[in-house]
Amino acid sequence: MIENFLLDGLNEAQKKVVLHKDGPLLVLAGAGSGKTKSITHRVAYLVSSGVAPENILAITFTNKAAGEMKERTLSLLKQIADNPTEQKNKTPFISTFHSLGVYMLKNSGKAVGVTKGFSILDKEESLGLIKEAIKELNIDPKQFQPSKMQSIISKNKGELMSVDTYETDFAGDFFPTMLAKIWRKYEEYLVAHKALDFDDLVSKTVFLLKQDAAVREYYQNLWKYIIIDEYQDTNKSQYEFSKILAAKSKNICAVGDMDQCIYAFRGADFRNIINFENDYPDLVSVSLEENYRSTQNILEAAAKIIEKNKVRKPKGLFTKNIKGAEISLFEAMGEQEEAEFVAHKIKELIREGVEPSEIAVLFRANFQSRVLEEACLKHDVPYQMLGTQFYDRKEIKDIFSYIKAALNREDAVSIKRIINVPPRGLGKVSVLNKFAGKKLPVATEAKFAEFNALLDKIKESSEKERPSSFIKFVLRESGMQKFLESGDPADAERLENVKELASIAARYDGLPLSEGVEKMVEDFALMAAQDSLEKKENSARLMTAHAAKGLEFAYVFITGLEDGLFPHSGMGNSVDKDEEERRLFYVALTRARKKLFLTFSVMRMIFGSRQANMPSRFLSDIPEYLFKMEEFNREVEDVIRYD
């Protein structure tokens, strides 16, 4: 039985997405076209048509997006009249690719040498191991920069390249030979620490599915209906992952938009949408072209920008929304004036009744944030900087390192981080000697014994306490609480952050004991930038254009629109790079619902030198009739007082 409410409020294209049941489906979803609504209603329709919830898999790219999709899907499923009682506790598996990889490796990873209690290394921890590998191999870190080595290794893992294959394919060349040595030593460290890096979570799962027929068949039979969101952002490993899972049923729905692929530098390949058409020649294709988000003026500007790209699938985006305000364009004499203009305009919007959380300031490069933050502070503009992540704060990582070390005693990365936090008389030399198996003074050995006893207590508590209580236990027993309480005001703030972590941990209190802690640690490791966006009231958001993907705001400022900055000269001058920059600007434009402010600066300080700039070539692609030039008299504005 088809639940009528699942089709209410949907346009014809969205209904086609929802009602398509068996066989491959490609959904080309334009910006703001209601794709999440289409996906969640499709999942609910599948259940209402007799598909068991646990046979449905939906994958997206951030925990935030997965959480929203899960919440909206479960709300729909509760309304399905014919959903049997025994099925109401069963749900579709909705997650990110990386969370899915963790789940499968924990349950089935033995075939590829992965044991259940592995640790997940973040980018900083992974970089630390690569630095250790370079040092141990006596390789010059200036010639072989650790961050560059990390990036190349990551990209190759995303391409499903193993160190053995890499070494074989590039044998004889100096640079690849040295990189292979670093990579191999890095892999040895990962095995020794019983750890995986972020890329392993997908690549090792693909290797698992390819190598173990029983495991492959189990998951193919389990997930008979698969939905992949943001398909244009998949890299080779993610593409292979979804292809293998759907190989048996062919019931796969890929949702994507080539115009919004902005992660080529991470290995994303929008051509996977074309590959999808080749893999499933009998597919049904649906285009979602009605935009529900932006005004006509904003949508027209975005359309004029993206139509210049040659490699794309054209879409006729349209909206029934109002024409809306003209796009404001401001020419600043320097970055200070640009920031002053933005801060004063935000204050003006707030004074007119706009909620600060409905305002976003976007920029192409991270260095642009400093002057914008300074202007916000100077004029008391409430703001939040996306990128200063809650989970990246030292005290938060320290707490999680205690937990990770307690749950995985082979995790030397976490142990080294907190073995002397707070200070317990175990210096770096002692730690290095201990890990090297050298004999230590009796007093030092006693301190190590105390530390190990502490980890034992934390592990025991993890099996008995709810996550929120467990965090409080770790804070107290580790000595961090007492240490921070006796420190300076900055330490007091750090203590408040850890207490806030206990509040966040309460979200997991409903899970079975030990499972809640395990899930909390897993989510922490997989946290992305948007997931750390704190829900502060009355704060405008400052972020890069990349970080804004998937978000929307009523009022959007896009700053630094100068050739060399946006489009960014660091991306090179190839057609592919130029088109990627154009897609990024398109994404930035389509974050706005009501009003766009575009700014550029005639002069800008870059790397200590003041440079003259030309306006971004993208601005000339937008028809002049869509613009309104903004005036800004600093002498007048500086005497204005806002209450």
XYZ file of C-alpha atoms in Angstrom:
643
model
C 0.000 0.000 0.000
C 1.325 3.412 -0.967
C 0.904 5.930 1.811
C -0.672 9.020 0.208
C 1.038 11.401 2.619
C 4.400 10.371 1.151
C 3.454 12.091 -2.115
C 1.879 15.197 -0.608
C 3.729 18.380 -1.500
C 6.044 16.706 -4.031
C 6.457 17.881 -7.601
C 6.234 15.415 -10.477
C 9.983 14.769 -10.676
C 10.199 14.153 -6.932
C 7.272 11.714 -7.158
C 9.165 9.741 -9.824
C 12.132 9.424 -7.437
C 9.896 8.240 -4.609
C 7.817 5.763 -6.644
C 10.664 4.086 -8.535
C 11.189 0.768 -6.769
C 13.359 -1.821 -8.528
C 16.369 -1.283 -10.763
C 19.007 1.451 -11.000
C 17.939 5.081 -10.618
C 19.988 8.208 -11.316
C 18.745 11.429 -9.739
C 20.331 14.634 -11.050
C 19.467 16.994 -8.207
C 20.028 20.717 -8.711
C 20.908 23.021 -5.821
C 17.991 23.586 -3.440
C 15.750 21.145 -5.330
C 14.551 19.148 -2.321
C 16.745 16.088 -2.774
C 16.793 15.166 0.943
C 13.000 15.238 0.999
C 12.924 13.042 -2.108
C 15.395 10.567 -0.601
C 13.668 10.261 2.782
C 10.241 9.873 1.184
C 11.713 7.253 -1.152
C 13.019 5.240 1.827
C 9.622 5.465 3.529
C 7.881 4.415 0.309
C 10.103 1.345 0.004
C 9.130 0.307 3.533
C 5.433 0.975 2.873
C 5.675 -1.197 -0.250
C 6.945 -4.172 1.754
C 10.735 -3.762 1.874
C 12.142 -4.590 5.308
C 13.766 -1.446 6.818
C 16.991 -3.320 7.584
C 17.340 -4.142 3.861
C 17.777 -0.441 3.010
C 21.134 1.364 3.044
C 21.486 5.135 2.574
C 24.905 6.791 2.450
C 25.870 10.441 2.510
C 29.066 12.380 3.258
C 28.811 14.027 6.684
C 27.485 12.917 10.053
C 25.360 16.065 10.066
C 23.684 15.150 6.766
C 23.281 11.511 7.838
C 21.751 12.589 11.157
C 19.243 14.860 9.439
C 18.356 12.139 6.931
C 17.900 9.581 9.710
C 15.717 11.895 11.804
C 13.451 12.786 8.889
C 13.223 9.155 7.712
C 12.289 7.792 11.145
C 9.641 10.486 11.493
C 8.069 9.311 8.224
C 8.295 5.632 9.146
C 6.354 6.254 12.367
C 3.460 7.486 10.241
C 3.254 4.367 8.093
C 0.096 2.554 9.145
C 1.089 -0.884 7.853
C 4.551 -0.886 9.428
C 4.338 -4.062 11.565
C 5.081 -3.765 15.278
C 8.049 -6.104 14.985
C 9.539 -3.838 12.292
C 9.175 -0.593 14.226
C 12.389 -1.221 16.122
C 14.198 -2.001 12.867
C 15.511 0.885 10.819
C 17.324 1.528 7.558
C 21.114 1.821 7.867
C 21.811 5.514 7.262
C 25.408 6.654 7.602
C 28.492 8.084 5.945
C 30.850 5.943 3.857
C 33.395 6.028 6.684
C 30.895 5.055 9.389
C 29.727 2.204 7.177
C 33.333 1.085 6.767
C 33.853 1.111 10.542
C 30.713 -0.988 11.012
C 31.721 -3.580 8.425
C 35.371 -3.788 9.524
C 34.422 -4.223 13.177
C 32.036 -7.030 12.284
C 33.885 -8.698 9.404
C 37.397 -7.239 9.138
C 39.459 -10.282 10.147
C 39.847 -11.311 6.504
C 41.940 -8.179 5.888
C 43.783 -8.275 9.194
C 41.573 -5.797 11.056
C 40.597 -6.693 14.613
C 37.498 -5.271 16.269
C 39.147 -2.949 18.790
C 41.080 -0.809 16.314
C 41.702 2.903 16.851
C 40.924 5.512 14.201
C 43.625 8.112 13.660
C 42.691 11.670 12.773
C 44.730 13.684 10.280
C 47.030 15.133 12.947
C 47.751 11.718 14.482
C 48.359 10.196 11.057
C 50.785 13.013 10.217
C 52.635 12.367 13.473
C 53.255 8.742 12.467
C 54.467 9.776 9.020
C 56.924 12.172 10.677
C 58.143 9.303 12.874
C 58.565 7.088 9.808
C 60.627 9.750 8.004
C 62.779 10.264 11.090
C 63.400 6.546 11.615
C 64.365 6.106 7.961
C 66.823 9.041 8.205
C 65.097 10.794 5.320
C 65.348 14.562 5.001
C 61.896 16.012 5.964
C 62.641 19.154 3.959
C 63.037 17.143 0.788
C 60.158 14.805 1.636
C 57.699 17.023 3.487
C 55.530 14.939 5.853
C 52.290 16.751 4.951
C 52.959 16.224 1.249
C 53.753 12.538 1.824
C 50.516 12.220 3.810
C 48.527 13.805 0.982
C 50.019 11.504 -1.684
C 49.485 8.394 0.443
C 45.894 9.453 1.121
C 45.166 10.038 -2.553
C 46.624 6.654 -3.513
C 44.565 4.880 -0.863
C 41.494 6.623 -2.283
C 42.469 5.162 -5.649
C 42.626 1.692 -4.022
C 46.385 1.550 -4.406
C 48.281 -0.517 -1.822
C 51.900 0.175 -0.914
C 52.902 -3.102 -2.627
C 51.180 -2.103 -5.865
C 52.609 1.408 -5.703
C 56.122 0.081 -5.167
C 55.783 -2.323 -8.103
C 54.229 0.161 -10.518
C 56.813 2.875 -9.868
C 59.908 0.771 -9.273
C 63.176 2.435 -10.200
C 62.147 6.082 -9.898
C 63.793 7.906 -6.995
C 60.837 9.807 -5.527
C 58.329 6.901 -5.636
C 60.973 4.579 -4.181
C 61.492 6.888 -1.192
C 57.769 7.478 -0.777
C 57.167 3.709 -0.803
C 59.692 3.308 2.034
C 57.921 5.984 4.080
C 54.517 4.520 3.286
C 55.613 0.986 4.226
C 57.067 2.147 7.549
C 53.867 4.113 8.194
C 51.812 0.950 7.563
C 54.026 -0.952 10.001
C 53.239 1.661 12.647
C 49.521 1.390 11.951
C 49.631 -2.390 12.415
C 51.719 -2.089 15.586
C 49.278 0.438 17.059
C 46.238 -1.562 15.910
C 45.044 1.573 14.152
C 43.523 2.680 10.846
C 43.650 6.077 9.232
C 40.620 7.755 7.671
C 41.288 6.422 4.166
C 41.656 2.842 5.412
C 38.041 2.832 6.601
C 36.837 2.755 3.001
C 39.740 1.192 1.082
C 40.169 -1.767 3.464
C 36.419 -2.384 3.343
C 36.568 -2.517 -0.453
C 39.503 -4.957 -0.265
C 37.459 -7.004 2.217
C 34.473 -7.196 -0.128
C 36.686 -8.139 -3.070
C 38.644 -10.826 -1.217
C 36.012 -12.558 0.916
C 33.107 -14.013 -1.069
C 31.119 -14.963 2.060
C 31.337 -11.458 3.517
C 30.517 -9.918 0.149
C 27.434 -12.091 -0.294
C 26.261 -11.416 3.257
C 26.189 -7.639 2.797
C 24.786 -7.853 -0.736
C 21.889 -9.912 0.633
C 21.466 -7.632 3.643
C 21.229 -4.323 1.750
C 18.956 -4.947 -1.204
C 18.129 -1.274 -1.760
C 20.953 1.267 -1.754
C 20.861 5.061 -1.980
C 24.073 7.075 -2.414
C 23.741 10.821 -1.841
C 26.256 13.390 -3.212
C 27.405 10.841 -5.789
C 29.484 13.485 -7.570
C 31.745 13.623 -4.486
C 32.677 9.932 -4.535
C 36.276 8.938 -5.201
C 37.332 5.641 -6.739
C 37.211 3.645 -3.496
C 33.714 4.918 -2.634
C 32.552 4.315 -6.183
C 33.810 0.706 -6.053
C 32.330 0.283 -2.565
C 28.793 1.132 -3.705
C 29.162 -0.778 -6.977
C 30.130 -4.007 -5.199
C 27.305 -3.736 -2.663
C 24.732 -3.237 -5.435
C 26.143 -5.859 -7.803
C 23.564 -8.490 -6.881
C 20.308 -6.550 -6.539
C 21.034 -3.673 -8.963
C 18.617 -1.658 -6.814
C 20.868 1.357 -6.463
C 19.872 5.008 -6.514
C 22.639 7.550 -7.128
C 21.805 11.161 -6.276
C 24.171 13.879 -7.433
C 24.904 17.095 -9.269
C 28.026 17.500 -11.397
C 27.726 21.268 -10.917
C 28.363 20.862 -7.189
C 31.499 18.707 -7.317
C 34.099 20.790 -5.442
C 36.361 18.148 -3.920
C 38.587 17.042 -6.795
C 41.596 17.861 -4.590
C 40.415 15.052 -2.292
C 40.030 12.616 -5.164
C 36.320 13.186 -5.856
C 35.433 12.496 -9.486
C 32.125 13.858 -10.818
C 32.642 11.612 -13.846
C 31.420 8.786 -11.612
C 27.940 9.976 -12.568
C 28.820 9.207 -16.182
C 30.352 5.898 -15.065
C 27.073 5.129 -13.290
C 25.211 5.478 -16.589
C 27.709 3.128 -18.238
C 27.488 0.596 -15.395
C 23.677 0.540 -15.498
C 22.586 1.197 -19.118
C 18.976 0.314 -18.261
C 18.722 2.931 -15.542
C 15.901 5.405 -15.068
C 17.093 9.029 -14.926
C 15.215 11.840 -13.170
C 16.209 15.529 -12.992
C 15.136 17.658 -10.029
C 15.113 21.162 -11.490
C 12.750 23.214 -9.337
C 14.702 25.251 -6.796
C 12.847 25.874 -3.523
C 15.630 27.818 -1.801
C 16.722 30.932 -3.663
C 15.103 33.987 -5.227
C 14.945 34.310 -9.012
C 17.784 36.852 -9.058
C 20.141 34.572 -7.104
C 19.238 31.576 -9.239
C 19.745 33.492 -12.485
C 23.197 34.660 -11.368
C 24.153 31.098 -10.435
C 22.878 29.765 -13.763
C 24.944 32.320 -15.714
C 28.057 31.246 -13.808
C 27.714 27.494 -14.199
C 26.580 27.471 -17.835
C 30.154 28.466 -18.816
C 31.391 25.024 -17.758
C 31.724 22.587 -20.649
C 31.903 19.297 -18.724
C 28.477 19.051 -17.137
C 24.967 17.743 -17.574
C 22.822 20.803 -18.328
C 19.821 21.385 -16.090
C 17.044 23.936 -16.514
C 16.878 25.125 -12.908
C 13.863 27.321 -12.192
C 12.011 28.655 -9.180
C 8.520 29.889 -8.377
C 10.003 32.100 -5.655
C 9.856 35.886 -5.877
C 12.307 37.882 -7.989
C 13.950 39.127 -4.803
C 16.496 41.808 -3.982
C 19.298 42.778 -6.325
C 22.737 41.321 -5.621
C 24.868 43.849 -3.730
C 28.386 44.394 -5.093
C 31.004 46.258 -3.053
C 34.435 47.398 -4.218
C 36.833 47.873 -1.284
C 40.166 49.677 -1.344
C 41.732 47.006 0.880
C 40.874 43.961 2.973
C 40.319 46.131 6.070
C 37.632 48.168 4.331
C 36.084 44.997 2.952
C 35.873 43.519 6.472
C 34.489 46.793 7.873
C 31.777 46.791 5.203
C 30.810 43.194 6.020
C 30.706 43.836 9.790
C 28.606 46.999 9.417
C 26.191 45.334 6.994
C 25.703 42.433 9.401
C 24.982 44.907 12.215
C 22.502 46.658 9.939
C 20.728 43.377 9.135
C 20.559 42.444 12.822
C 19.172 45.893 13.647
C 16.450 45.248 11.043
C 15.454 42.047 12.831
C 17.438 39.391 10.959
C 18.569 36.500 13.160
C 22.413 36.399 13.140
C 22.324 32.635 12.553
C 20.690 33.381 9.171
C 23.852 35.192 8.024
C 26.994 33.603 6.560
C 30.281 35.098 5.428
C 32.145 32.923 2.932
C 35.731 33.164 1.733
C 37.981 31.130 -0.565
C 41.109 30.836 1.613
C 41.478 30.411 5.366
C 43.841 33.388 5.762
C 40.972 35.729 4.874
C 39.242 34.921 8.161
C 41.636 36.895 10.374
C 40.669 40.393 9.231
C 36.971 39.432 9.124
C 37.121 38.132 12.694
C 38.899 41.280 13.847
C 36.169 43.458 12.325
C 33.444 41.343 13.959
C 35.150 41.627 17.345
C 35.687 45.368 16.936
C 32.020 46.005 16.193
C 30.557 43.415 18.601
C 29.173 41.269 15.806
C 28.205 37.871 17.262
C 29.930 35.273 15.104
C 31.118 31.696 15.010
C 34.121 30.597 13.001
C 33.513 27.238 11.362
C 36.833 25.432 11.443
C 37.674 26.179 15.072
C 36.284 22.810 15.910
C 35.091 21.877 19.374
C 36.492 18.391 18.900
C 39.902 19.734 17.871
C 40.479 21.484 21.187
C 43.395 20.056 23.163
C 41.412 19.202 26.297
C 38.752 17.336 24.287
C 41.362 15.330 22.370
C 43.130 14.574 25.675
C 39.965 13.069 27.169
C 39.358 10.950 24.085
C 42.998 9.866 24.053
C 42.538 8.484 27.576
C 39.514 6.546 26.364
C 41.184 5.294 23.166
C 44.299 4.223 25.084
C 42.187 2.352 27.642
C 40.229 0.521 24.955
C 43.276 -0.227 22.793
C 46.548 -0.662 24.687
C 48.431 -0.868 21.393
C 47.426 2.710 20.561
C 50.806 4.285 21.239
C 49.725 7.539 19.597
C 47.064 8.144 22.250
C 49.265 6.866 25.073
C 52.113 9.224 24.178
C 49.684 12.119 24.050
C 48.324 11.772 27.585
C 50.924 9.825 29.533
C 52.103 13.081 31.127
C 48.786 14.999 30.967
C 48.377 16.186 33.636
C 52.071 16.058 34.635
C 52.955 12.821 36.445
C 56.746 12.843 36.112
C 56.930 10.842 32.890
C 58.964 12.873 30.397
C 59.529 12.216 26.703
C 62.802 10.386 27.277
C 61.202 8.002 29.766
C 58.336 7.342 27.391
C 60.644 6.676 24.444
C 62.801 4.342 26.544
C 59.706 2.511 27.766
C 58.430 1.930 24.238
C 61.928 0.853 23.195
C 61.864 -1.809 25.918
C 64.760 -0.304 27.882
C 65.149 -0.801 31.631
C 63.932 2.183 33.651
C 64.575 3.345 37.242
C 62.335 1.704 39.835
C 60.524 4.991 40.615
C 59.802 5.582 36.929
C 58.520 2.022 36.466
C 56.197 2.592 39.424
C 54.755 5.671 37.709
C 54.151 3.667 34.530
C 52.422 1.003 36.621
C 50.145 3.667 38.125
C 49.338 4.961 34.663
C 48.461 1.464 33.419
C 46.282 0.926 36.489
C 44.458 4.151 35.614
C 43.794 2.878 32.071
C 42.478 -0.375 33.590
C 40.029 1.615 35.731
C 38.891 3.645 32.720
C 38.306 0.499 30.649
C 36.334 -1.080 33.470
C 34.247 2.080 33.847
C 33.516 2.135 30.103
C 31.714 -1.189 30.492
C 29.626 -0.100 33.484
C 28.876 3.609 33.084
C 26.615 5.540 30.750
C 28.686 7.741 28.402
C 27.844 11.026 30.189
C 28.844 9.593 33.577
C 31.864 7.916 32.009
C 33.230 11.238 30.695
C 32.935 12.695 34.201
C 34.754 9.612 35.556
C 37.653 10.025 33.095
C 37.896 13.750 33.851
C 38.049 13.075 37.585
C 40.205 9.944 37.712
C 42.772 11.161 35.173
C 43.499 14.162 37.371
C 42.544 16.593 34.599
C 39.676 18.090 36.575
C 41.835 18.966 39.586
C 44.629 20.214 37.300
C 42.319 22.503 35.312
C 40.502 23.752 38.428
C 43.799 24.974 39.899
C 44.956 26.678 36.677
C 44.455 30.073 35.075
C 41.241 31.458 33.500
C 42.060 29.719 30.220
C 42.126 26.406 32.108
C 38.739 27.227 33.607
C 37.369 27.608 30.074
C 38.953 24.280 29.084
C 37.226 22.638 32.040
C 33.903 24.065 30.870
C 34.543 22.561 27.426
C 35.076 19.096 28.909
C 31.923 19.477 30.985
C 30.117 20.354 27.772
C 31.509 17.109 26.338
C 29.709 15.244 29.135
C 26.474 16.906 27.997
C 27.127 15.853 24.399
C 27.878 12.309 25.592
C 24.378 12.118 27.092
C 23.100 11.623 23.525
C 24.551 8.104 23.712
C 23.166 7.226 27.167
C 20.229 5.360 25.632
C 22.473 2.745 23.990
C 23.449 -0.500 25.763
C 26.352 -0.246 28.215
C 29.809 -0.234 26.559
C 28.123 0.121 23.144
C 27.327 3.762 23.925
C 30.947 4.598 24.744
C 32.176 2.736 21.666
C 29.731 4.604 19.412
C 30.688 7.951 20.964
C 34.402 7.349 20.342
C 33.671 6.257 16.764
C 31.611 9.374 16.037
C 34.319 11.577 17.545
C 36.910 10.077 15.210
C 34.689 10.598 12.163
C 33.673 14.158 12.989
C 33.765 16.594 10.045
C 33.913 20.380 10.056
C 30.157 20.926 9.734
C 29.489 18.386 12.489
C 31.339 20.626 14.943
C 29.234 23.671 14.166
C 28.109 24.671 17.621
C 24.514 25.810 17.853
C 25.216 29.193 19.379
C 22.271 31.542 19.368
C 22.607 34.873 17.611
C 25.861 34.226 15.786
C 26.708 34.781 12.154
C 28.777 32.013 10.547
C 32.220 32.587 9.041
C 33.531 29.756 6.854
C 35.250 28.768 3.628
C 33.137 28.243 0.530
C 34.035 24.543 0.696
C 32.741 24.237 4.264
C 29.417 25.835 3.266
C 28.497 22.904 1.015
C 25.156 21.492 2.128
C 24.230 24.526 4.232
C 21.892 27.424 3.485
C 21.347 30.910 4.891
C 18.988 33.790 4.224
C 21.861 36.281 3.757
C 25.254 35.340 2.322
C 28.398 37.444 1.898
C 31.018 36.092 -0.536
C 34.279 37.976 -0.016
C 37.615 38.227 -1.811
C 36.224 37.970 -5.337
C 39.476 38.742 -7.113
C 41.340 36.876 -9.826
C 44.040 34.849 -8.136
C 41.978 34.431 -4.988
C 38.563 33.367 -6.287
C 39.237 31.745 -8.736
C 42.282 30.682 -6.778
C 45.624 30.802 -8.610
C 46.880 27.885 -6.520
C 44.490 25.624 -8.404
C 46.439 26.120 -11.646
C 45.234 27.279 -15.019
C 43.962 24.076 -16.585
C 40.392 23.821 -17.858
C 39.577 21.249 -15.155
C 40.821 23.536 -12.374
C 38.995 26.551 -13.769
C 35.759 24.590 -13.981
C 36.170 23.340 -10.413
C 36.600 26.927 -9.180
C 33.486 27.910 -11.126
C 31.561 25.057 -9.496
C 32.766 26.258 -6.089
C 31.489 29.782 -6.781
C 28.190 28.279 -7.963
C 27.887 26.365 -4.687
C 28.653 29.553 -2.728
C 25.988 31.537 -4.605
C 23.317 28.897 -4.115
C 23.730 28.875 -0.327
C 21.689 32.106 -0.224
C 17.925 32.225 0.036
C 17.093 35.953 0.097
C 20.102 38.162 -0.494
C 23.679 38.012 -1.768
C 26.517 40.422 -0.991
C 29.589 40.057 -3.239
C 32.778 41.918 -2.310
C 36.251 42.363 -3.759
C 39.287 44.442 -2.836
C 41.450 46.568 -5.133
C 44.476 45.910 -2.887
C 45.140 42.967 -0.573
C 48.007 41.922 1.676
C 49.078 38.399 0.696
C 52.130 36.705 2.211
C 53.411 40.025 3.542
C 53.140 41.884 0.234
C 50.424 44.298 -0.821
C 49.090 43.314 -4.229
C 46.855 45.087 -6.730
C 43.965 42.902 -7.875
C 41.565 42.592 -10.755
C 37.951 41.722 -9.946
C 37.152 38.041 -10.331
C 36.384 37.030 -13.902
C 33.284 35.333 -12.485
C 31.718 38.717 -11.710
C 31.711 39.665 -15.400
C 29.665 36.527 -16.131
C 26.764 37.820 -14.043
C 24.452 40.251 -15.937
C 24.823 43.843 -14.755
C 21.076 44.255 -14.252
C 21.254 41.794 -11.344
C 23.724 44.000 -9.421
C 23.412 46.994 -7.132
C 26.661 48.788 -6.261
C 27.080 49.447 -2.539
C 28.435 52.662 -1.048
C 30.382 52.703 2.225
C 31.522 55.915 3.922
C 33.869 54.837 6.688
C 34.040 58.271 8.249
C 30.273 58.283 8.684
C 29.978 54.619 9.638
C 32.679 54.834 12.297
C 30.642 57.293 14.362
C 27.504 55.181 14.242
C 26.715 53.485 17.525
C 24.645 50.340 17.552
C 22.743 49.277 20.643
